[in-house]
mmCIF file of C-alpha atoms and ligand atoms in Angstrom:
data_model
loop_
_atom_site.group_PDB
_atom_site.id
_atom_site.type_symbol
_atom_site.label_atom_id
_atom_site.label_comp_id
_atom_site.label_asym_id
_atom_site.label_seq_id
_atom_site.Cartn_x
_atom_site.Cartn_y
_atom_site.Cartn_z
ATOM 1 C CA MET A 1 64.464 60.698 146.028
ATOM 2 C CA LEU A 2 61.650 58.354 147.047
ATOM 3 C CA ARG A 3 62.796 55.570 144.731
ATOM 4 C CA PRO A 4 66.443 54.739 145.295
ATOM 5 C CA ALA A 5 66.779 53.296 141.784
ATOM 6 C CA TRP A 6 66.684 55.432 138.688
ATOM 7 C CA ILE A 7 67.697 55.891 135.029
ATOM 8 C CA GLU A 8 69.985 58.775 134.090
ATOM 9 C CA VAL A 9 69.716 60.049 130.529
ATOM 10 C CA ASN A 10 72.690 62.126 129.415
ATOM 11 C CA LEU A 11 71.194 64.392 126.772
ATOM 12 C CA SER A 12 74.557 65.937 125.984
ATOM 13 C CA ALA A 13 75.746 62.455 124.862
ATOM 14 C CA LEU A 14 72.610 62.075 122.734
ATOM 15 C CA ALA A 15 73.188 65.487 121.091
ATOM 16 C CA ASP A 16 76.855 64.634 120.463
ATOM 17 C CA ASN A 17 76.019 61.248 118.930
ATOM 18 C CA ILE A 18 73.500 62.701 116.501
ATOM 19 C CA HIS A 19 75.659 65.726 115.656
ATOM 20 C CA ASN A 20 78.692 63.531 114.981
ATOM 21 C CA LEU A 21 76.612 61.104 112.890
ATOM 22 C CA LYS A 22 75.235 64.027 110.878
ATOM 23 C CA SER A 23 78.734 65.291 110.249
ATOM 24 C CA VAL A 24 79.814 62.087 108.416
ATOM 25 C CA LEU A 25 76.732 62.086 106.129
ATOM 26 C CA SER A 26 76.544 64.095 102.921
ATOM 27 C CA PRO A 27 74.664 67.342 103.325
ATOM 28 C CA HIS A 28 71.634 65.983 101.485
ATOM 29 C CA GLN A 29 71.422 62.832 103.625
ATOM 30 C CA GLN A 30 69.013 62.910 106.546
ATOM 31 C CA ILE A 31 68.823 61.233 109.893
ATOM 32 C CA ILE A 32 65.467 59.623 110.744
ATOM 33 C CA ALA A 33 65.812 59.228 114.500
ATOM 34 C CA VAL A 34 64.003 56.054 115.628
ATOM 35 C CA ILE A 35 62.258 56.879 118.946
ATOM 36 C CA LYS A 36 59.763 54.074 119.203
ATOM 37 C CA GLY A 37 59.390 52.205 122.483
ATOM 38 C CA ASP A 38 59.588 55.505 124.416
ATOM 39 C CA ALA A 39 62.902 56.242 122.607
ATOM 40 C CA TYR A 40 64.310 52.781 123.450
ATOM 41 C CA GLY A 41 63.415 53.390 127.146
ATOM 42 C CA HIS A 42 65.140 56.778 127.266
ATOM 43 C CA GLY A 43 61.953 58.825 127.191
ATOM 44 C CA ALA A 44 60.543 60.121 123.884
ATOM 45 C CA LEU A 45 59.513 63.573 124.995
ATOM 46 C CA PRO A 46 63.019 64.953 125.779
ATOM 47 C CA VAL A 47 64.656 62.849 123.210
ATOM 48 C CA TRP A 48 62.648 64.130 120.139
ATOM 49 C CA ARG A 49 63.497 67.739 121.004
ATOM 50 C CA VAL A 50 67.276 67.036 121.454
ATOM 51 C CA ALA A 51 67.350 64.758 118.366
ATOM 52 C CA LEU A 52 65.876 67.426 116.088
ATOM 53 C CA ALA A 53 67.947 70.210 117.556
ATOM 54 C CA SER A 54 71.194 68.132 117.043
ATOM 55 C CA GLY A 55 70.815 67.201 113.381
ATOM 56 C CA ALA A 56 67.985 64.697 112.965
ATOM 57 C CA GLY A 57 65.575 65.886 110.259
ATOM 58 C CA ARG A 58 62.820 63.403 110.969
ATOM 59 C CA LEU A 59 61.493 60.895 113.469
ATOM 60 C CA ALA A 60 60.180 57.391 113.253
ATOM 61 C CA VAL A 61 57.987 55.466 115.726
ATOM 62 C CA ALA A 62 56.204 52.096 115.609
ATOM 63 C CA LEU A 63 52.635 53.054 116.654
ATOM 64 C CA VAL A 64 50.014 55.607 115.803
ATOM 65 C CA GLN A 65 49.662 56.397 119.485
ATOM 66 C CA GLU A 66 53.408 57.135 119.744
ATOM 67 C CA ALA A 67 53.150 59.515 116.846
ATOM 68 C CA LEU A 68 50.104 61.286 118.264
ATOM 69 C CA GLU A 69 51.853 61.756 121.653
ATOM 70 C CA LEU A 70 54.709 63.553 119.797
ATOM 71 C CA ARG A 71 52.171 65.803 117.965
ATOM 72 C CA ARG A 72 50.379 66.476 121.239
ATOM 73 C CA ASP A 73 53.723 67.440 122.695
ATOM 74 C CA GLY A 74 54.199 70.064 119.997
ATOM 75 C CA CYS A 75 56.360 68.149 117.524
ATOM 76 C CA ALA A 76 55.780 69.496 114.017
ATOM 77 C CA ALA A 77 58.583 67.548 112.269
ATOM 78 C CA PRO A 78 57.914 64.692 109.817
ATOM 79 C CA ILE A 79 57.067 61.489 111.703
ATOM 80 C CA LEU A 80 57.016 58.084 110.007
ATOM 81 C CA ILE A 81 55.115 55.106 111.406
ATOM 82 C CA LEU A 82 57.185 51.952 110.887
ATOM 83 C CA SER A 83 54.600 49.233 111.751
ATOM 84 C CA SER A 84 51.363 48.688 109.887
ATOM 85 C CA PRO A 85 48.787 51.215 111.328
ATOM 86 C CA PRO A 86 45.139 50.043 111.694
ATOM 87 C CA ARG A 87 42.892 51.140 108.810
ATOM 88 C CA GLU A 88 40.623 53.133 111.169
ATOM 89 C CA ALA A 89 43.638 55.406 111.996
ATOM 90 C CA ALA A 90 43.751 56.750 108.382
ATOM 91 C CA ALA A 91 41.740 59.925 109.193
ATOM 92 C CA LEU A 92 43.888 60.776 112.134
ATOM 93 C CA LEU A 93 47.074 60.119 110.211
ATOM 94 C CA VAL A 94 45.995 62.490 107.466
ATOM 95 C CA GLU A 95 44.728 65.117 109.930
ATOM 96 C CA GLN A 96 48.082 65.056 111.774
ATOM 97 C CA GLN A 97 50.144 64.729 108.579
ATOM 98 C CA ILE A 98 51.870 61.658 109.872
ATOM 99 C CA GLU A 99 53.609 59.417 107.317
ATOM 100 C CA SER A 100 52.368 55.851 106.963
ATOM 101 C CA PRO A 101 54.095 52.814 105.495
ATOM 102 C CA LEU A 102 52.374 51.787 102.241
ATOM 103 C CA THR A 103 52.073 48.005 102.295
ATOM 104 C CA ASP A 104 48.756 46.993 100.808
ATOM 105 C CA LEU A 105 45.878 48.257 98.711
ATOM 106 C CA GLU A 106 43.212 48.416 101.403
ATOM 107 C CA GLY A 107 45.435 50.551 103.643
ATOM 108 C CA ALA A 108 46.250 52.865 100.739
ATOM 109 C CA LYS A 109 42.558 53.172 99.820
ATOM 110 C CA ALA A 110 41.689 54.192 103.401
ATOM 111 C CA LEU A 111 44.418 56.781 103.305
ATOM 112 C CA SER A 112 43.302 58.132 99.915
ATOM 113 C CA GLN A 113 39.626 58.386 101.037
ATOM 114 C CA ALA A 114 40.639 60.236 104.195
ATOM 115 C CA ALA A 115 42.785 62.580 102.098
ATOM 116 C CA GLN A 116 39.898 63.364 99.761
ATOM 117 C CA ARG A 117 37.497 63.983 102.626
ATOM 118 C CA GLN A 118 39.911 66.306 104.400
ATOM 119 C CA GLY A 119 41.356 68.016 101.261
ATOM 120 C CA ARG A 120 44.890 67.261 102.563
ATOM 121 C CA PRO A 121 47.481 64.850 101.213
ATOM 122 C CA ALA A 122 47.939 61.428 102.786
ATOM 123 C CA LEU A 123 51.720 61.109 103.239
ATOM 124 C CA ALA A 124 53.192 57.663 102.727
ATOM 125 C CA HIS A 125 56.447 55.746 102.303
ATOM 126 C CA LEU A 126 56.309 52.647 100.123
ATOM 127 C CA LYS A 127 57.566 49.700 102.241
ATOM 128 C CA VAL A 128 59.369 47.058 100.252
ATOM 129 C CA ASP A 129 59.937 43.624 101.723
ATOM 130 C CA THR A 130 63.377 42.537 100.557
ATOM 131 C CA GLY A 131 63.722 39.511 102.862
ATOM 132 C CA LEU A 132 62.557 40.060 106.389
ATOM 133 C CA HIS A 133 59.081 38.900 105.409
ATOM 134 C CA ARG A 134 57.461 41.006 108.120
ATOM 135 C CA LEU A 135 55.816 43.890 106.333
ATOM 136 C CA GLY A 136 55.768 45.381 102.845
ATOM 137 C CA ILE A 137 55.422 44.657 99.167
ATOM 138 C CA ARG A 138 57.622 42.089 97.463
ATOM 139 C CA PRO A 139 59.962 43.695 94.901
ATOM 140 C CA GLU A 140 58.319 41.907 91.983
ATOM 141 C CA GLU A 141 54.897 43.209 93.052
ATOM 142 C CA VAL A 142 56.090 46.856 93.272
ATOM 143 C CA PRO A 143 55.025 47.819 89.617
ATOM 144 C CA PRO A 144 51.409 46.629 89.866
ATOM 145 C CA PHE A 145 50.996 48.150 93.307
ATOM 146 C CA CYS A 146 52.386 51.385 92.132
ATOM 147 C CA GLU A 147 50.025 51.380 89.077
ATOM 148 C CA ALA A 148 47.149 51.106 91.598
ATOM 149 C CA PHE A 149 48.607 53.773 94.033
ATOM 150 C CA ARG A 150 48.957 56.175 91.152
ATOM 151 C CA GLU A 151 45.219 56.137 90.569
ATOM 152 C CA MET A 152 44.407 56.918 94.254
ATOM 153 C CA PRO A 153 43.733 60.638 94.657
ATOM 154 C CA GLY A 154 45.352 62.368 97.607
ATOM 155 C CA LEU A 155 47.977 59.680 98.126
ATOM 156 C CA GLU A 156 51.395 61.264 98.162
ATOM 157 C CA ILE A 157 54.336 58.884 98.114
ATOM 158 C CA THR A 158 57.075 60.849 99.826
ATOM 159 C CA GLY A 159 59.445 57.951 100.535
ATOM 160 C CA ILE A 160 60.337 54.336 99.862
ATOM 161 C CA PHE A 161 62.100 52.105 102.367
ATOM 162 C CA THR A 162 63.116 48.568 103.326
ATOM 163 C CA HIS A 163 64.457 47.051 106.543
ATOM 164 C CA PHE A 164 67.225 44.479 106.368
ATOM 165 C CA SER A 165 66.882 41.037 107.853
ATOM 166 C CA SER A 166 70.442 40.553 109.102
ATOM 167 C CA ALA A 167 72.637 43.671 108.800
ATOM 168 C CA PRO A 168 74.828 42.827 111.783
ATOM 169 C CA SER A 169 75.372 39.220 110.905
ATOM 170 C CA ASP A 170 75.149 38.438 107.225
ATOM 171 C CA PRO A 171 76.804 40.756 104.598
ATOM 172 C CA GLU A 172 75.848 38.538 101.649
ATOM 173 C CA ALA A 173 72.124 38.560 102.573
ATOM 174 C CA THR A 174 72.285 42.359 103.210
ATOM 175 C CA MET A 175 73.968 43.014 99.814
ATOM 176 C CA GLU A 176 71.284 40.934 98.107
ATOM 177 C CA GLU A 177 68.435 42.697 99.876
ATOM 178 C CA PHE A 178 69.975 46.095 99.048
ATOM 179 C CA THR A 179 70.204 45.109 95.357
ATOM 180 C CA GLN A 180 66.580 44.058 95.423
ATOM 181 C CA PHE A 181 65.661 47.331 97.049
ATOM 182 C CA ARG A 182 67.579 49.346 94.376
ATOM 183 C CA GLN A 183 65.674 47.483 91.670
ATOM 184 C CA ALA A 184 62.392 48.118 93.471
ATOM 185 C CA ILE A 185 63.135 51.821 93.698
ATOM 186 C CA GLY A 186 63.813 51.909 89.958
ATOM 187 C CA ALA A 187 60.575 50.000 89.221
ATOM 188 C CA ALA A 188 58.553 52.228 91.572
ATOM 189 C CA GLU A 189 59.878 55.450 90.120
ATOM 190 C CA ALA A 190 59.327 54.231 86.525
ATOM 191 C CA THR A 191 55.744 53.279 87.245
ATOM 192 C CA LEU A 192 54.877 56.406 89.269
ATOM 193 C CA GLY A 193 56.741 58.639 86.749
ATOM 194 C CA GLN A 194 58.460 60.573 89.564
ATOM 195 C CA ARG A 195 61.624 60.435 91.699
ATOM 196 C CA ILE A 196 60.603 59.389 95.125
ATOM 197 C CA PRO A 197 62.179 62.040 97.437
ATOM 198 C CA LEU A 198 63.264 59.954 100.450
ATOM 199 C CA ARG A 199 64.891 56.506 99.874
ATOM 200 C CA HIS A 200 66.108 54.825 103.016
ATOM 201 C CA ALA A 201 67.241 51.390 104.208
ATOM 202 C CA CYS A 202 69.860 51.513 106.969
ATOM 203 C CA ASN A 203 69.201 50.807 110.614
ATOM 204 C CA SER A 204 72.192 51.249 112.984
ATOM 205 C CA ALA A 205 73.974 48.050 111.999
ATOM 206 C CA ALA A 206 73.710 48.752 108.338
ATOM 207 C CA ALA A 207 74.575 52.379 108.695
ATOM 208 C CA VAL A 208 77.832 51.519 110.515
ATOM 209 C CA ARG A 209 78.887 48.910 107.987
ATOM 210 C CA TYR A 210 77.612 50.091 104.574
ATOM 211 C CA PRO A 211 78.022 53.703 103.729
ATOM 212 C CA GLU A 212 77.062 52.857 100.124
ATOM 213 C CA MET A 213 73.584 52.104 101.452
ATOM 214 C CA TRP A 214 72.928 55.429 103.160
ATOM 215 C CA LEU A 215 70.918 56.743 100.168
ATOM 216 C CA ASP A 216 68.847 59.790 101.108
ATOM 217 C CA ALA A 217 68.492 58.968 104.844
ATOM 218 C CA VAL A 218 69.653 56.574 107.520
ATOM 219 C CA ARG A 219 67.241 55.254 110.160
ATOM 220 C CA PRO A 220 69.130 54.480 113.360
ATOM 221 C CA GLY A 221 67.810 53.701 116.752
ATOM 222 C CA ALA A 222 70.435 51.914 118.875
ATOM 223 C CA LEU A 223 73.332 53.908 117.461
ATOM 224 C CA ILE A 224 72.086 57.290 118.526
ATOM 225 C CA TYR A 225 71.728 56.064 122.100
ATOM 226 C CA GLY A 226 75.292 54.869 122.068
ATOM 227 C CA ILE A 227 74.418 51.124 122.172
ATOM 228 C CA PRO A 228 76.594 49.804 120.735
ATOM 229 C CA ARG A 229 79.210 52.490 120.845
ATOM 230 C CA ASN A 230 80.715 51.640 117.473
ATOM 231 C CA ARG A 231 84.204 51.475 118.967
ATOM 232 C CA GLY A 232 85.639 50.186 115.656
ATOM 233 C CA GLY A 233 84.267 53.331 114.040
ATOM 234 C CA LEU A 234 85.059 52.567 110.447
ATOM 235 C CA TYR A 235 82.779 54.996 108.716
ATOM 236 C CA MET A 236 80.986 56.376 111.803
ATOM 237 C CA PRO A 237 82.218 58.255 114.840
ATOM 238 C CA VAL A 238 82.478 56.487 118.193
ATOM 239 C CA MET A 239 79.235 56.892 120.089
ATOM 240 C CA ARG A 240 78.730 57.710 123.799
ATOM 241 C CA PRO A 241 76.244 55.695 125.911
ATOM 242 C CA VAL A 242 73.318 57.919 126.754
ATOM 243 C CA LEU A 243 71.603 55.821 129.440
ATOM 244 C CA ALA A 244 72.839 54.794 132.919
ATOM 245 C CA LEU A 245 71.009 52.717 135.491
ATOM 246 C CA ARG A 246 71.775 53.370 139.137
ATOM 247 C CA ALA A 247 70.547 52.580 142.545
ATOM 248 C CA ARG A 248 71.551 52.883 146.169
ATOM 249 C CA LEU A 249 72.309 49.764 148.303
ATOM 250 C CA SER A 250 69.189 49.328 150.499
ATOM 251 C CA VAL A 251 70.215 46.431 152.860
ATOM 252 C CA ILE A 252 73.365 44.631 153.781
ATOM 253 C CA LYS A 253 73.285 41.159 155.387
ATOM 254 C CA GLU A 254 75.892 38.790 156.650
ATOM 255 C CA VAL A 255 76.020 35.341 155.131
ATOM 256 C CA ARG A 256 77.915 32.285 156.455
ATOM 257 C CA ALA A 257 79.970 29.819 154.340
ATOM 258 C CA GLY A 258 77.729 27.076 152.968
ATOM 259 C CA GLU A 259 74.413 28.929 153.397
ATOM 260 C CA ARG A 260 72.086 28.933 150.411
ATOM 261 C CA ILE A 261 70.221 32.053 149.492
ATOM 262 C CA GLY A 262 67.288 33.475 147.491
ATOM 263 C CA TYR A 263 64.302 31.926 145.869
ATOM 264 C CA ASP A 264 64.992 28.163 145.085
ATOM 265 C CA LEU A 265 68.177 28.528 147.127
ATOM 266 C CA SER A 266 70.051 28.666 143.855
ATOM 267 C CA TYR A 267 73.314 30.055 145.222
ATOM 268 C CA ARG A 268 75.548 28.661 147.977
ATOM 269 C CA ALA A 269 77.937 31.142 149.707
ATOM 270 C CA PRO A 270 81.517 29.808 149.314
ATOM 271 C CA HIS A 271 82.744 31.713 152.377
ATOM 272 C CA ASP A 272 81.571 34.020 155.115
ATOM 273 C CA GLY A 273 80.725 37.407 153.637
ATOM 274 C CA ARG A 274 78.263 40.223 153.101
ATOM 275 C CA LEU A 275 75.396 40.357 150.632
ATOM 276 C CA GLY A 276 73.784 43.634 149.448
ATOM 277 C CA GLN A 277 70.312 44.287 148.253
ATOM 278 C CA VAL A 278 69.948 46.447 145.210
ATOM 279 C CA PRO A 279 66.370 47.811 145.186
ATOM 280 C CA LEU A 280 65.229 46.931 141.701
ATOM 281 C CA GLY A 281 64.070 43.731 140.026
ATOM 282 C CA TYR A 282 62.288 42.237 137.089
ATOM 283 C CA ALA A 283 59.184 44.433 137.612
ATOM 284 C CA ASP A 284 61.522 47.213 136.519
ATOM 285 C CA GLY A 285 62.641 45.300 133.455
ATOM 286 C CA TRP A 286 65.868 44.171 135.136
ATOM 287 C CA ASP A 287 66.212 40.786 133.399
ATOM 288 C CA ARG A 288 65.680 37.667 135.554
ATOM 289 C CA ARG A 289 68.187 35.840 133.348
ATOM 290 C CA LEU A 290 70.852 37.855 135.233
ATOM 291 C CA SER A 291 70.261 35.529 138.195
ATOM 292 C CA ASN A 292 73.635 34.091 139.226
ATOM 293 C CA ASN A 293 74.868 35.579 136.015
ATOM 294 C CA GLY A 294 75.480 39.320 135.867
ATOM 295 C CA TYR A 295 77.273 41.882 138.017
ATOM 296 C CA VAL A 296 76.963 45.472 139.211
ATOM 297 C CA LEU A 297 79.550 48.140 140.050
ATOM 298 C CA ILE A 298 80.000 49.202 143.672
ATOM 299 C CA HIS A 299 83.040 51.335 144.623
ATOM 300 C CA GLY A 300 84.116 50.850 141.035
ATOM 301 C CA GLN A 301 84.350 47.026 141.513
ATOM 302 C CA ARG A 302 82.272 44.345 139.828
ATOM 303 C CA CYS A 303 80.110 42.667 142.415
ATOM 304 C CA PRO A 304 78.425 39.462 141.144
ATOM 305 C CA ILE A 305 74.714 39.041 141.175
ATOM 306 C CA VAL A 306 73.911 35.997 143.386
ATOM 307 C CA GLY A 307 70.718 34.049 143.676
ATOM 308 C CA ARG A 308 67.547 34.776 141.689
ATOM 309 C CA VAL A 309 66.702 38.322 140.570
ATOM 310 C CA CYS A 310 63.431 39.019 142.399
ATOM 311 C CA MET A 311 60.504 41.245 141.280
ATOM 312 C CA ASP A 312 61.758 44.320 143.279
ATOM 313 C CA THR A 313 65.258 43.528 144.441
ATOM 314 C CA THR A 314 68.547 41.937 143.306
ATOM 315 C CA THR A 315 71.105 40.468 145.630
ATOM 316 C CA VAL A 316 74.856 41.037 145.069
ATOM 317 C CA ASP A 317 77.961 39.591 146.663
ATOM 318 C CA LEU A 318 79.871 42.508 148.325
ATOM 319 C CA THR A 319 83.220 40.655 148.608
ATOM 320 C CA PRO A 320 84.922 42.836 145.903
ATOM 321 C CA ALA A 321 83.717 46.043 147.737
ATOM 322 C CA PRO A 322 84.531 45.374 151.379
ATOM 323 C CA GLU A 323 83.864 48.983 152.452
ATOM 324 C CA ALA A 324 80.416 49.149 150.930
ATOM 325 C CA GLN A 325 77.674 50.650 153.165
ATOM 326 C CA VAL A 326 73.888 51.002 152.904
ATOM 327 C CA GLU A 327 73.011 53.933 150.601
ATOM 328 C CA ASP A 328 76.209 53.598 148.513
ATOM 329 C CA LEU A 329 75.899 54.080 144.828
ATOM 330 C CA VAL A 330 75.387 50.980 142.679
ATOM 331 C CA THR A 331 75.804 51.246 138.885
ATOM 332 C CA LEU A 332 73.916 48.559 136.957
ATOM 333 C CA ILE A 333 74.509 50.113 133.509
ATOM 334 C CA GLY A 334 77.070 52.805 132.891
ATOM 335 C CA GLY A 335 80.427 53.917 134.235
ATOM 336 C CA GLN A 336 81.750 53.950 137.819
ATOM 337 C CA GLY A 337 85.369 54.417 138.731
ATOM 338 C CA GLU A 338 87.541 53.034 135.918
ATOM 339 C CA ASP A 339 84.995 50.487 134.827
ATOM 340 C CA GLN A 340 81.859 50.570 132.669
ATOM 341 C CA ILE A 341 79.037 48.143 132.192
ATOM 342 C CA GLU A 342 77.516 48.421 128.754
ATOM 343 C CA VAL A 343 74.085 47.359 127.650
ATOM 344 C CA HIS A 344 75.404 44.948 125.017
ATOM 345 C CA GLU A 345 77.331 42.990 127.603
ATOM 346 C CA LEU A 346 74.160 42.523 129.680
ATOM 347 C CA ALA A 347 72.158 41.662 126.595
ATOM 348 C CA GLN A 348 74.752 39.047 125.717
ATOM 349 C CA LEU A 349 74.487 37.482 129.230
ATOM 350 C CA CYS A 350 70.702 37.283 128.701
ATOM 351 C CA GLU A 351 71.082 35.949 125.195
ATOM 352 C CA THR A 352 69.057 38.831 123.750
ATOM 353 C CA VAL A 353 69.624 41.955 121.757
ATOM 354 C CA HIS A 354 70.562 45.292 123.307
ATOM 355 C CA GLN A 355 67.321 46.843 122.003
ATOM 356 C CA GLU A 356 65.261 44.486 124.116
ATOM 357 C CA PHE A 357 67.300 45.131 127.189
ATOM 358 C CA VAL A 358 66.743 48.894 127.221
ATOM 359 C CA THR A 359 63.144 48.995 125.962
ATOM 360 C CA ARG A 360 62.118 46.740 128.838
ATOM 361 C CA LEU A 361 63.393 49.162 131.535
ATOM 362 C CA GLY A 362 60.012 50.058 132.985
ATOM 363 C CA PRO A 363 58.090 53.156 133.981
ATOM 364 C CA ARG A 364 58.688 52.449 137.733
ATOM 365 C CA LEU A 365 62.163 53.677 137.301
ATOM 366 C CA PRO A 366 62.265 57.553 137.389
ATOM 367 C CA ARG A 367 64.158 59.067 134.479
ATOM 368 C CA VAL A 368 66.633 61.815 135.412
ATOM 369 C CA TYR A 369 67.527 63.977 132.417
ATOM 370 C CA PHE A 370 70.605 66.136 132.444
ATOM 371 C CA ALA A 371 73.050 68.093 130.311
ATOM 372 C CA GLU A 372 76.720 68.073 131.008
ATOM 373 C CA PRO A 373 78.091 71.218 132.611
ATOM 374 C CA GLY A 374 78.626 74.039 130.119
ATOM 375 C CA ASP A 375 76.402 72.406 127.496
ATOM 376 C CA THR A 376 73.989 75.098 126.347
ATOM 377 C CA ARG A 377 72.629 73.136 123.364
ATOM 378 C CA VAL A 378 70.501 70.818 125.384
ATOM 379 C CA ARG A 379 68.988 73.689 127.469
ATOM 380 C CA ALA A 380 68.153 75.490 124.245
ATOM 381 C CA ALA A 381 66.562 72.322 122.735
ATOM 382 C CA LEU A 382 64.326 71.972 125.821
ATOM 383 C CA ALA A 383 63.602 75.703 126.049
ATOM 384 C CA ASP A 384 59.841 75.139 126.485
ATOM 385 C CA LYS A 385 60.346 72.124 128.720
ATOM 386 C CA GLU A 386 63.277 73.046 130.875
ATOM 387 C CA ASP A 387 61.531 71.589 133.886
ATOM 388 C CA LEU A 388 62.377 68.134 132.515
ATOM 389 C CA LEU A 389 66.019 68.824 133.203
ATOM 390 C CA SER A 390 67.768 67.941 136.543
ATOM 391 C CA ASP A 391 71.163 69.109 137.681
ATOM 392 C CA ALA A 392 74.013 67.068 136.296
ATOM 393 C CA PRO A 393 74.494 64.053 138.578
ATOM 394 C CA ILE A 394 77.199 64.319 141.094
ATOM 395 C CA ARG A 395 79.576 62.052 139.072
ATOM 396 C CA HIS A 396 79.685 64.646 136.313
ATOM 397 C CA ARG A 397 80.833 67.388 138.566
ATOM 398 C CA ALA A 398 84.606 67.758 138.693
ATOM 399 C CA SER A 399 85.529 67.459 142.401
ATOM 400 C CA SER A 400 83.118 64.860 143.879
ATOM 401 C CA SER A 401 83.612 61.274 145.085
ATOM 402 C CA GLN A 402 82.595 58.574 142.702
ATOM 403 C CA HIS A 403 80.952 56.382 145.313
ATOM 404 C CA ARG A 404 78.507 58.203 147.583
HETATM 405 C C1 LIG B 1 61.908 49.499 110.358
HETATM 406 C C2 LIG B 1 62.973 49.826 111.353
HETATM 407 N N1 LIG B 1 63.908 50.780 110.997
HETATM 408 C C3 LIG B 1 64.908 51.092 111.910
HETATM 409 C C4 LIG B 1 65.021 50.518 113.139
HETATM 410 C C5 LIG B 1 66.138 50.917 114.063
HETATM 411 O O1 LIG B 1 66.911 49.758 114.358
HETATM 412 P P1 LIG B 1 68.250 49.874 115.226
HETATM 413 O O2 LIG B 1 67.899 50.137 116.616
HETATM 414 O O3 LIG B 1 68.908 48.592 115.005
HETATM 415 O O4 LIG B 1 69.067 50.999 114.598
HETATM 416 C C6 LIG B 1 64.080 49.578 113.541
HETATM 417 C C7 LIG B 1 64.081 48.974 114.825
HETATM 418 O O5 LIG B 1 63.677 47.904 115.210
HETATM 419 C C8 LIG B 1 62.989 49.256 112.617
HETATM 420 O O6 LIG B 1 62.016 48.352 112.945
#
């Protein structure tokens, strides 16, 4: 491997997470797998195939270009755009039968005109802004907007959705937003004179906490990637982390007690010891806020990050792993030995959300996709793209050492 730092994506864990999530929903409830941001850094192309094969009925992305990439890759499933698409994309969206969020009159007109020109429906989900104040129609404005939409030929409202402002942190606000959404659904359906087929509100945090809000579909991102794992698991199964970040130690150097190291000399060695270089840095999306802050696993032990994280390398104190040698395995995210570093711990250290942490892991890190031994589902899901799959990494084979 030319780059001794890489991301491992366990597609068996992804398949299990989605399958297990599907099994707690009612048969009519769908999973809309959120795979924007290159499937939260996991890689959208294998992920969409495994997601659909494991129980997701639909996909959601943020950008028109993300949706087009999926269509180009052969994805025929329903795809919803979550952010507001530019007006000039209307013709492409209709041509590719991609679902748009309906948020204003001008956007709706552009879709309707494209639909008429092409003789095909413009598929759209009405977006209701119940509190986030980012995108969508205010609940009280839903009836007049729906009056206008009803008059637009070719516009087909296949769904209605909202996105909660604070599902993980504020139950009261979430309940209030859900109540507003329910009222908006009632008003929209009364004005349009039809039941809107797909009503959805729940991201991961809401899906985990509020089964009464699952409606016709849930719209999880983080949860299907196993971040967080939902260990409490009240209404949802426990999830497995899908992504691991690993590298091989590239350099080991001696350091003497009292010496200061790294840019700005921000760390002073408390005793004689050994420092290891882990060959990845902030140009790979490894957060610089982990400077003198985080840790990595070597020989199953937590080795602290010392000094500033650099663009291409990160220095660690090897005191907890005295036997470490150049080329030994370093786990930055994921399990090694008895221990496991989870994305949410790192995100907390960086005072950010786990979604930011994984979506920033950059394209310089090769993605290694694998299925666990004996798992035929993933191979079947990737039937036309089997070349994307690597052998299961050494750690997933029964008899091998954990470290080398
Ligand atoms: C509209 C919308 N729905 C669903 C999601 C998925 O969120 P999560 O990763 O918290 O499940 C997102 C992500 O930001 C979103 O913007």
